[in-house]
Coordinates of C-alpha atoms and ligand atoms in Angstrom, one line a residue:
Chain A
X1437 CA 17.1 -13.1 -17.9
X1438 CA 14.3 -12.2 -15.3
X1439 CA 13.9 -9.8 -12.4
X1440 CA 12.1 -10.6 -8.9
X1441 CA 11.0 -8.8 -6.4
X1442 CA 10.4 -9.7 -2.8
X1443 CA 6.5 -8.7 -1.8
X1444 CA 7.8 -8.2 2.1
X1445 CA 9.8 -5.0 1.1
X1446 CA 10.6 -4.6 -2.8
X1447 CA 14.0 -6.2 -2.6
X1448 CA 14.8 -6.8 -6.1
X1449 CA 16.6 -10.3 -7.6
X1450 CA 17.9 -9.9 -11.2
X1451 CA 19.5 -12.7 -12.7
X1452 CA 21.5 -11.4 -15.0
X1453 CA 23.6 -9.2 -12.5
X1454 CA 23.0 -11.9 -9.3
X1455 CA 23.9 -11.1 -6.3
X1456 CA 27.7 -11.2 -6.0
X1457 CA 27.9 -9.7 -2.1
X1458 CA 25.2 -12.3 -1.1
X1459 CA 27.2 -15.8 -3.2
X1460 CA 25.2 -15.8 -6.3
X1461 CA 26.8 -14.8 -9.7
X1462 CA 25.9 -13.2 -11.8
X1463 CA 24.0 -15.1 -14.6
X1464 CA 22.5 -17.4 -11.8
X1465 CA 18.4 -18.1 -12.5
X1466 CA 16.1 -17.8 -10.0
X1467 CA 15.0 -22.1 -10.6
X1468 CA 18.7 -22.0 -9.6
X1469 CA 18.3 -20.7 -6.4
X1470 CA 18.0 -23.0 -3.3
X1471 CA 14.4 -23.5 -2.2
X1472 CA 15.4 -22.2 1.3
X1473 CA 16.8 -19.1 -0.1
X1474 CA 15.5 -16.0 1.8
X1475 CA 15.0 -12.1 0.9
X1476 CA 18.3 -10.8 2.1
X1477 CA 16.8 -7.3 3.4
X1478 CA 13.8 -9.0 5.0
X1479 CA 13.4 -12.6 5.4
X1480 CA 10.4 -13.3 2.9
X1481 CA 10.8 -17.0 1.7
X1482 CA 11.5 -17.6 -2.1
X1483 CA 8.1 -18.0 -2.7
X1484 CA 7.2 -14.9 -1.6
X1485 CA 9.0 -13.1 -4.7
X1486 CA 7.0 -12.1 -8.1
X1487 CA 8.5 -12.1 -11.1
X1488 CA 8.2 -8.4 -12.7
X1489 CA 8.6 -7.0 -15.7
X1490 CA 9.8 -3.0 -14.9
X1491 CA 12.5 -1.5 -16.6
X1492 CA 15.0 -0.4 -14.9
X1493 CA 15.2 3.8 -14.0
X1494 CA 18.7 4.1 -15.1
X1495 CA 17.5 3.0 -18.3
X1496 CA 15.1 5.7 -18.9
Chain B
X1360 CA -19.3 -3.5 -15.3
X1361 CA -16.8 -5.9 -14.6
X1362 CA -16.8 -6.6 -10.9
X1363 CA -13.6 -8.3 -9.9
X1364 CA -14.3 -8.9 -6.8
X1365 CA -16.0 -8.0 -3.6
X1366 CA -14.2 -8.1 0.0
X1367 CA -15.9 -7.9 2.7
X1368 CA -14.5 -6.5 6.2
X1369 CA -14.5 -9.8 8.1
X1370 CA -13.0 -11.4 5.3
X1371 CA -9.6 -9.9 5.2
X1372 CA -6.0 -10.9 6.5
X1373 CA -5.9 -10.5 9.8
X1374 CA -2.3 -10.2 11.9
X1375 CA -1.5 -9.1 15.6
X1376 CA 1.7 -7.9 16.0
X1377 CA 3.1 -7.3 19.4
X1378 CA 6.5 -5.8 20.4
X1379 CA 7.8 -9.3 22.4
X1380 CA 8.8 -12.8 20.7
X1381 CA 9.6 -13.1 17.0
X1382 CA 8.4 -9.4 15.7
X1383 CA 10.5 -7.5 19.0
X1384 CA 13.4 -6.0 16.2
X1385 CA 10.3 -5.5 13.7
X1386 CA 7.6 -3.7 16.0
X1387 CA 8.4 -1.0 18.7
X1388 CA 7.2 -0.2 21.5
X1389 CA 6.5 -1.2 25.4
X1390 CA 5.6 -4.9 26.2
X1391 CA 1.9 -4.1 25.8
X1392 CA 2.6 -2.4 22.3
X1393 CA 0.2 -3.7 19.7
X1394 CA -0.3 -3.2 16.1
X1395 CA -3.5 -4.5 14.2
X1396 CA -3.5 -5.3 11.1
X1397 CA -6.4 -5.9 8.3
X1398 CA -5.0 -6.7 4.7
X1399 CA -7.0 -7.0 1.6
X1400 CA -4.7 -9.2 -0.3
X1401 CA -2.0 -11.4 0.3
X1402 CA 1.0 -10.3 2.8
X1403 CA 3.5 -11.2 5.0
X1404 CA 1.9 -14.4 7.0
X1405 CA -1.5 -14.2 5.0
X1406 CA -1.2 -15.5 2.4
X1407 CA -4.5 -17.4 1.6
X1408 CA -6.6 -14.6 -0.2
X1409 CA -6.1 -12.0 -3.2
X1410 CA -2.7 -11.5 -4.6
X1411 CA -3.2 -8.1 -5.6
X1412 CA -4.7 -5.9 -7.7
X1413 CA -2.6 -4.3 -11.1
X1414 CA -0.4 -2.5 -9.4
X1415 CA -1.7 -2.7 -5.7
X1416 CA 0.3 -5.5 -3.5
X1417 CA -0.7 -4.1 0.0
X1418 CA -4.1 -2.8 1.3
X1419 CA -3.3 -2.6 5.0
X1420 CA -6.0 -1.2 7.2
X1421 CA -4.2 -0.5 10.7
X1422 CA -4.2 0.4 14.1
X1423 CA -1.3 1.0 16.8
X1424 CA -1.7 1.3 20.1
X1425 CA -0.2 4.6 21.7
X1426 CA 2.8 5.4 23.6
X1427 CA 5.5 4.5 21.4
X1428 CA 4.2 1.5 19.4
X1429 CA 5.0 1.1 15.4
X1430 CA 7.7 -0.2 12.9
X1431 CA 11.3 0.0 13.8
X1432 CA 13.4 1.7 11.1
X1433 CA 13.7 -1.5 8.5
X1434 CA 14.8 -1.7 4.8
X1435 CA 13.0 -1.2 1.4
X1436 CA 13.4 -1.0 -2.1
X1437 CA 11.0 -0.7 -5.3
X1438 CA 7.8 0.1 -3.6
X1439 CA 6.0 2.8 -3.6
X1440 CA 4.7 3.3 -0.3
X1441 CA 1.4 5.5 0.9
X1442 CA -0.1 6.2 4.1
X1443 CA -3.5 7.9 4.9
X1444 CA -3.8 8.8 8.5
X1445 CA -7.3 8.4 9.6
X1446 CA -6.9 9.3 13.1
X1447 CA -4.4 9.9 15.8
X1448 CA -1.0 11.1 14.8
X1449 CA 1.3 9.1 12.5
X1450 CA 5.2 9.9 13.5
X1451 CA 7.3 9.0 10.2
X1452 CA 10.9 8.6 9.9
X1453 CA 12.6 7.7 6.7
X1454 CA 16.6 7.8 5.6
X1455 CA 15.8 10.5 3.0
X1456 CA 16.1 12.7 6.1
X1457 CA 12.5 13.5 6.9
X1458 CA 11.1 13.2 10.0
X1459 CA 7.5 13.7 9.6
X1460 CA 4.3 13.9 11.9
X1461 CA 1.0 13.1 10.0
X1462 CA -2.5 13.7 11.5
X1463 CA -6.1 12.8 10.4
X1464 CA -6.5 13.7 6.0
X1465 CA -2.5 14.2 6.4
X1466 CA -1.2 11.6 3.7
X1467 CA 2.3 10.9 2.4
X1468 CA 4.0 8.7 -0.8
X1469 CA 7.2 7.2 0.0
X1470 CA 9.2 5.9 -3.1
X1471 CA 11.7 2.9 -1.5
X1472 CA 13.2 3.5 -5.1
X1473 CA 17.5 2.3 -4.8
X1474 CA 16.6 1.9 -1.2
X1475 CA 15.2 3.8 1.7
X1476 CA 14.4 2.6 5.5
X1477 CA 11.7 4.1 7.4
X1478 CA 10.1 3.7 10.9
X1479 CA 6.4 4.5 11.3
X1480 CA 5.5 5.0 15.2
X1481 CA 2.6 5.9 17.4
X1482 CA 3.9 8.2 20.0
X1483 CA 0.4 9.4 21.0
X1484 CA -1.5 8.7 23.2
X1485 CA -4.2 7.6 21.3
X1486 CA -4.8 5.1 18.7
X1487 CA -2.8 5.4 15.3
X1488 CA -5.4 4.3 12.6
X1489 CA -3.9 4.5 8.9
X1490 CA -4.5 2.6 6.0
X1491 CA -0.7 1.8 4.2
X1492 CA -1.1 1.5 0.0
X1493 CA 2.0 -0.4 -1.3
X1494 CA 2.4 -0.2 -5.5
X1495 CA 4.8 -1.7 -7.6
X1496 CA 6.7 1.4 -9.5
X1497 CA 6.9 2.2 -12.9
X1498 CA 10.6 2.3 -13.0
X1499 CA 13.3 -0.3 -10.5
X1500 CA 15.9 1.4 -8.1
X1501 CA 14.7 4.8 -9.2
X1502 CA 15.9 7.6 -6.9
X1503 CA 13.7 7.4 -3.6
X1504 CA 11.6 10.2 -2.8
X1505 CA 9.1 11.0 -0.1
X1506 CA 5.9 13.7 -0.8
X1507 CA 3.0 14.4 1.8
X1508 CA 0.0 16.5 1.9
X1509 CA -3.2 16.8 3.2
X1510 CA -7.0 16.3 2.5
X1511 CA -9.4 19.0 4.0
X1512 CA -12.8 16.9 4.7
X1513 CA -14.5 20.3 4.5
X1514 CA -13.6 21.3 1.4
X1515 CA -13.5 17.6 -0.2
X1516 CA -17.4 16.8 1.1
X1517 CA -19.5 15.5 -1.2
X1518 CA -17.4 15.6 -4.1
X1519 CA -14.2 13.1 -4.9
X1520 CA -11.3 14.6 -4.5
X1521 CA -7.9 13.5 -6.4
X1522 CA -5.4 12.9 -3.4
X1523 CA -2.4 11.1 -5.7
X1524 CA -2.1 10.7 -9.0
X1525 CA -1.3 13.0 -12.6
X1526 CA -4.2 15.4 -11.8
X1527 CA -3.8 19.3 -10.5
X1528 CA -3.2 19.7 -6.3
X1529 CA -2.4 15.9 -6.0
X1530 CA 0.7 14.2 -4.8
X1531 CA 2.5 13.1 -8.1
X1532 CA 3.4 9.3 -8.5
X1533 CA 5.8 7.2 -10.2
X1534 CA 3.0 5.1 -11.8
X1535 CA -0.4 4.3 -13.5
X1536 CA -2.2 4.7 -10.1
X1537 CA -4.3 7.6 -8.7
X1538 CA -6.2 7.7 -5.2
X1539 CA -8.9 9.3 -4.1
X1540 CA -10.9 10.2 -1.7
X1541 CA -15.0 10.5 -1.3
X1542 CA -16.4 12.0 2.0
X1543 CA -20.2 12.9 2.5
X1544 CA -22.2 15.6 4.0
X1545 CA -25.6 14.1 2.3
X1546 CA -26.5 11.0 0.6
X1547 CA -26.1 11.3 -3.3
X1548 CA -24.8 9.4 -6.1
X1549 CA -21.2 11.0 -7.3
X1550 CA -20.0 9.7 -10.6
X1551 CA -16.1 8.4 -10.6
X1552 CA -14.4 8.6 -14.0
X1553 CA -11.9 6.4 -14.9
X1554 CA -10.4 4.6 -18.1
X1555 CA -11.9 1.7 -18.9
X1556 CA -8.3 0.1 -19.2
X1557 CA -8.1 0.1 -15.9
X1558 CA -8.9 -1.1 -12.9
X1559 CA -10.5 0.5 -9.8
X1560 CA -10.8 -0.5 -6.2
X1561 CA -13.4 1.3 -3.9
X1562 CA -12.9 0.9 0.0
X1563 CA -15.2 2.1 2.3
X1564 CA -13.6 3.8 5.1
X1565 CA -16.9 5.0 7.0
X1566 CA -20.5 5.0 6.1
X1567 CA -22.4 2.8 3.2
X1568 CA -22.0 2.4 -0.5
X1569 CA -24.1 0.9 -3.4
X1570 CA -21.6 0.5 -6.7
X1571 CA -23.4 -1.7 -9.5
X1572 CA -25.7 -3.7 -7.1
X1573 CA -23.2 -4.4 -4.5
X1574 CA -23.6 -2.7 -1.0
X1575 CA -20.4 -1.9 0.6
X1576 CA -20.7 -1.2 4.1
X1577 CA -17.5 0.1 7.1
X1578 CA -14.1 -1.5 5.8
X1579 CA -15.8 -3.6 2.6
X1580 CA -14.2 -3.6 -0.6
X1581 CA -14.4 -3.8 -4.2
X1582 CA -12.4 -3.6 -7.4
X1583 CA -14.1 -3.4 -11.2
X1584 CA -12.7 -2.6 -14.3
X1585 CA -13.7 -2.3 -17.9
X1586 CA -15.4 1.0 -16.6
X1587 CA -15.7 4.6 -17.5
X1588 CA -18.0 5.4 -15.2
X1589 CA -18.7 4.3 -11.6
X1590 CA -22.2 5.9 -10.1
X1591 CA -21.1 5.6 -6.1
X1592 CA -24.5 5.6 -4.3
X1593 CA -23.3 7.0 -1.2
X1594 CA -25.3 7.6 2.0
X1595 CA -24.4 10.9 3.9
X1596 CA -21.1 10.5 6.5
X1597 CA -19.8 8.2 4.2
X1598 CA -16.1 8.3 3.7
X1599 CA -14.0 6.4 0.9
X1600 CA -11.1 5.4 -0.9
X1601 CA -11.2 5.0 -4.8
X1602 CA -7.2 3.2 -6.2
X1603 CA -7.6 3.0 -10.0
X1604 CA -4.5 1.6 -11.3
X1605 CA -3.5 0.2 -15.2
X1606 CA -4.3 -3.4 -15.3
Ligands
FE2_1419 FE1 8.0 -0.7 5.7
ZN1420 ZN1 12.3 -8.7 1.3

């Protein structure tokens, strides 16, 4: 399970916990996202996401 | 010396963004509002040059125009956002509650963290020129938090001063990065220290620069690494940024 995060405004996509509000379950991989998906908060195409490794804060 | 790369000024991103058409939610401002934009890697609409560097993802080198002109309050998460007013006054808004009014050395880290919109506006009547630093953090959806301070050019000349980073009087961050800041009375040859795990990206705001061979002159750039010690051969009224980050 990955994280992404949009390089328009930091918006992050993590596939383990999807993004219910927004149609994706939880569980859904990024390859499984449509090609014409878009950054929710900002608009930045798919391809415009980086794949990061960053632990989460609440984790620390 | 590992030299990464070198940027020259003419070679950078360049946007206009005007308050009208497409960007009129995104930029604010009267119908002549403009804001200039000069980015050393990859962002937004440019996307043909350097991705980044470590943790840097946004070198933007900007101008508004006065009277009102900037970002309309708009969404972030994650980043870590810095701004370095270089001249004219910087009016910042952010949903931490802080509304903010930065002037020339005045400087401020905004951490997006779980989320945080801001608005930056020009509502001068001069030009807003600012250089905006965007780093990935060390930690996702941390709580957001905003910090500003100020460099004295006086008391900074001819030395480099710490402005962010782990070091005494700077602004603390949530990440392997520190910025600093070399202005110069008199030509000289300071020595920057840094790790040679990481990475380090010079910028020349003002003036002229010689780092190993390479002659930086107003808004060139360059990042090396591998170094623990950068000899800056800097002429006098010269006035740049160093961003050493973890690679
Ligand atoms: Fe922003
Ligand atoms: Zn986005």
């Amino acid at each position: 399970m990955k994280k992404y995060l949009c390089l328009g405004c930091g918006f992050s996509y993590d596939e383990a916990r999807g993004l219910p509000e927004h149609g994706l379950a939880p569980g859904t991989r990024w390859a499984d996202i449509p090609e014409d998906w878009i950054c929710p908060d900002c608009g930045t195409p798919k391809s415009g996401f980086e794949m990061v490794e960053i632990p989460y804060w609440s984790q620390a | 010396m590992n030299i990464r790369f070198v940027l020259r000024a003419g070679e950078r991103g360049f946007s206009r963004l005007v308050s009208t058409g497409v960007n009129a939610t995104y930029v604010a401002g009267h119908p002549d509002g403009v804001i200039t934009r000069h980015s050393s890697f990859n962002f937004h609409e440019y996307q043909s040059g350097i991705a980044g560097f470590g943790h840097i993802r946004v070198f933007g080198d900007e101008v508004f125009s006065p009277g009102g002109t900037g970002y309309n309050m708009h969404p972030h998460h994650n980043f870590i956002i810095a701004a370095f007013v270089l001249g004219g006054a910087l009016t910042h808004v952010n949903t931490i509650g802080k509304v903010d009014e930065l002037r020339a050395g005045d400087y401020y880290v905004f951490s997006a963290g779980s989320g945080g919109k801001h608005a930056e506006l020009n509502i001068g009547q001069e030009d807003l020129s600012v250089i905006y630093l965007w780093v990935l953090p060390g930690k996702l959806l941390a709580p957001p938090s905003y910090v500003r301070s100020h460099f004295d050019t006086k008391v900074g000349a001819d030395r480099i001063v710490c402005l962010v980073g782990d070091e005494a009087g700077a602004l603390p961050i949530g990440q392997t990065i520190k910025v600093s800041r070399l202005v110069t009375g008199r030509s000289g040859t300071p020595v920057y220290r840094s790790s040679p795990a990481h990475g380090v990206y010079v910028f020349v705001l003002e003036g002229e620069a010689g780092i190993a061979g390479t002659v930086l002159g107003r808004r060139d750039s360059m990042a090396l690494s591998g170094e623990e010690r950068i000899e800056i051969a800097a002429r006098s009224g010269t006035d740049l940024l160093l961003v050493e980050t973890a690679l």
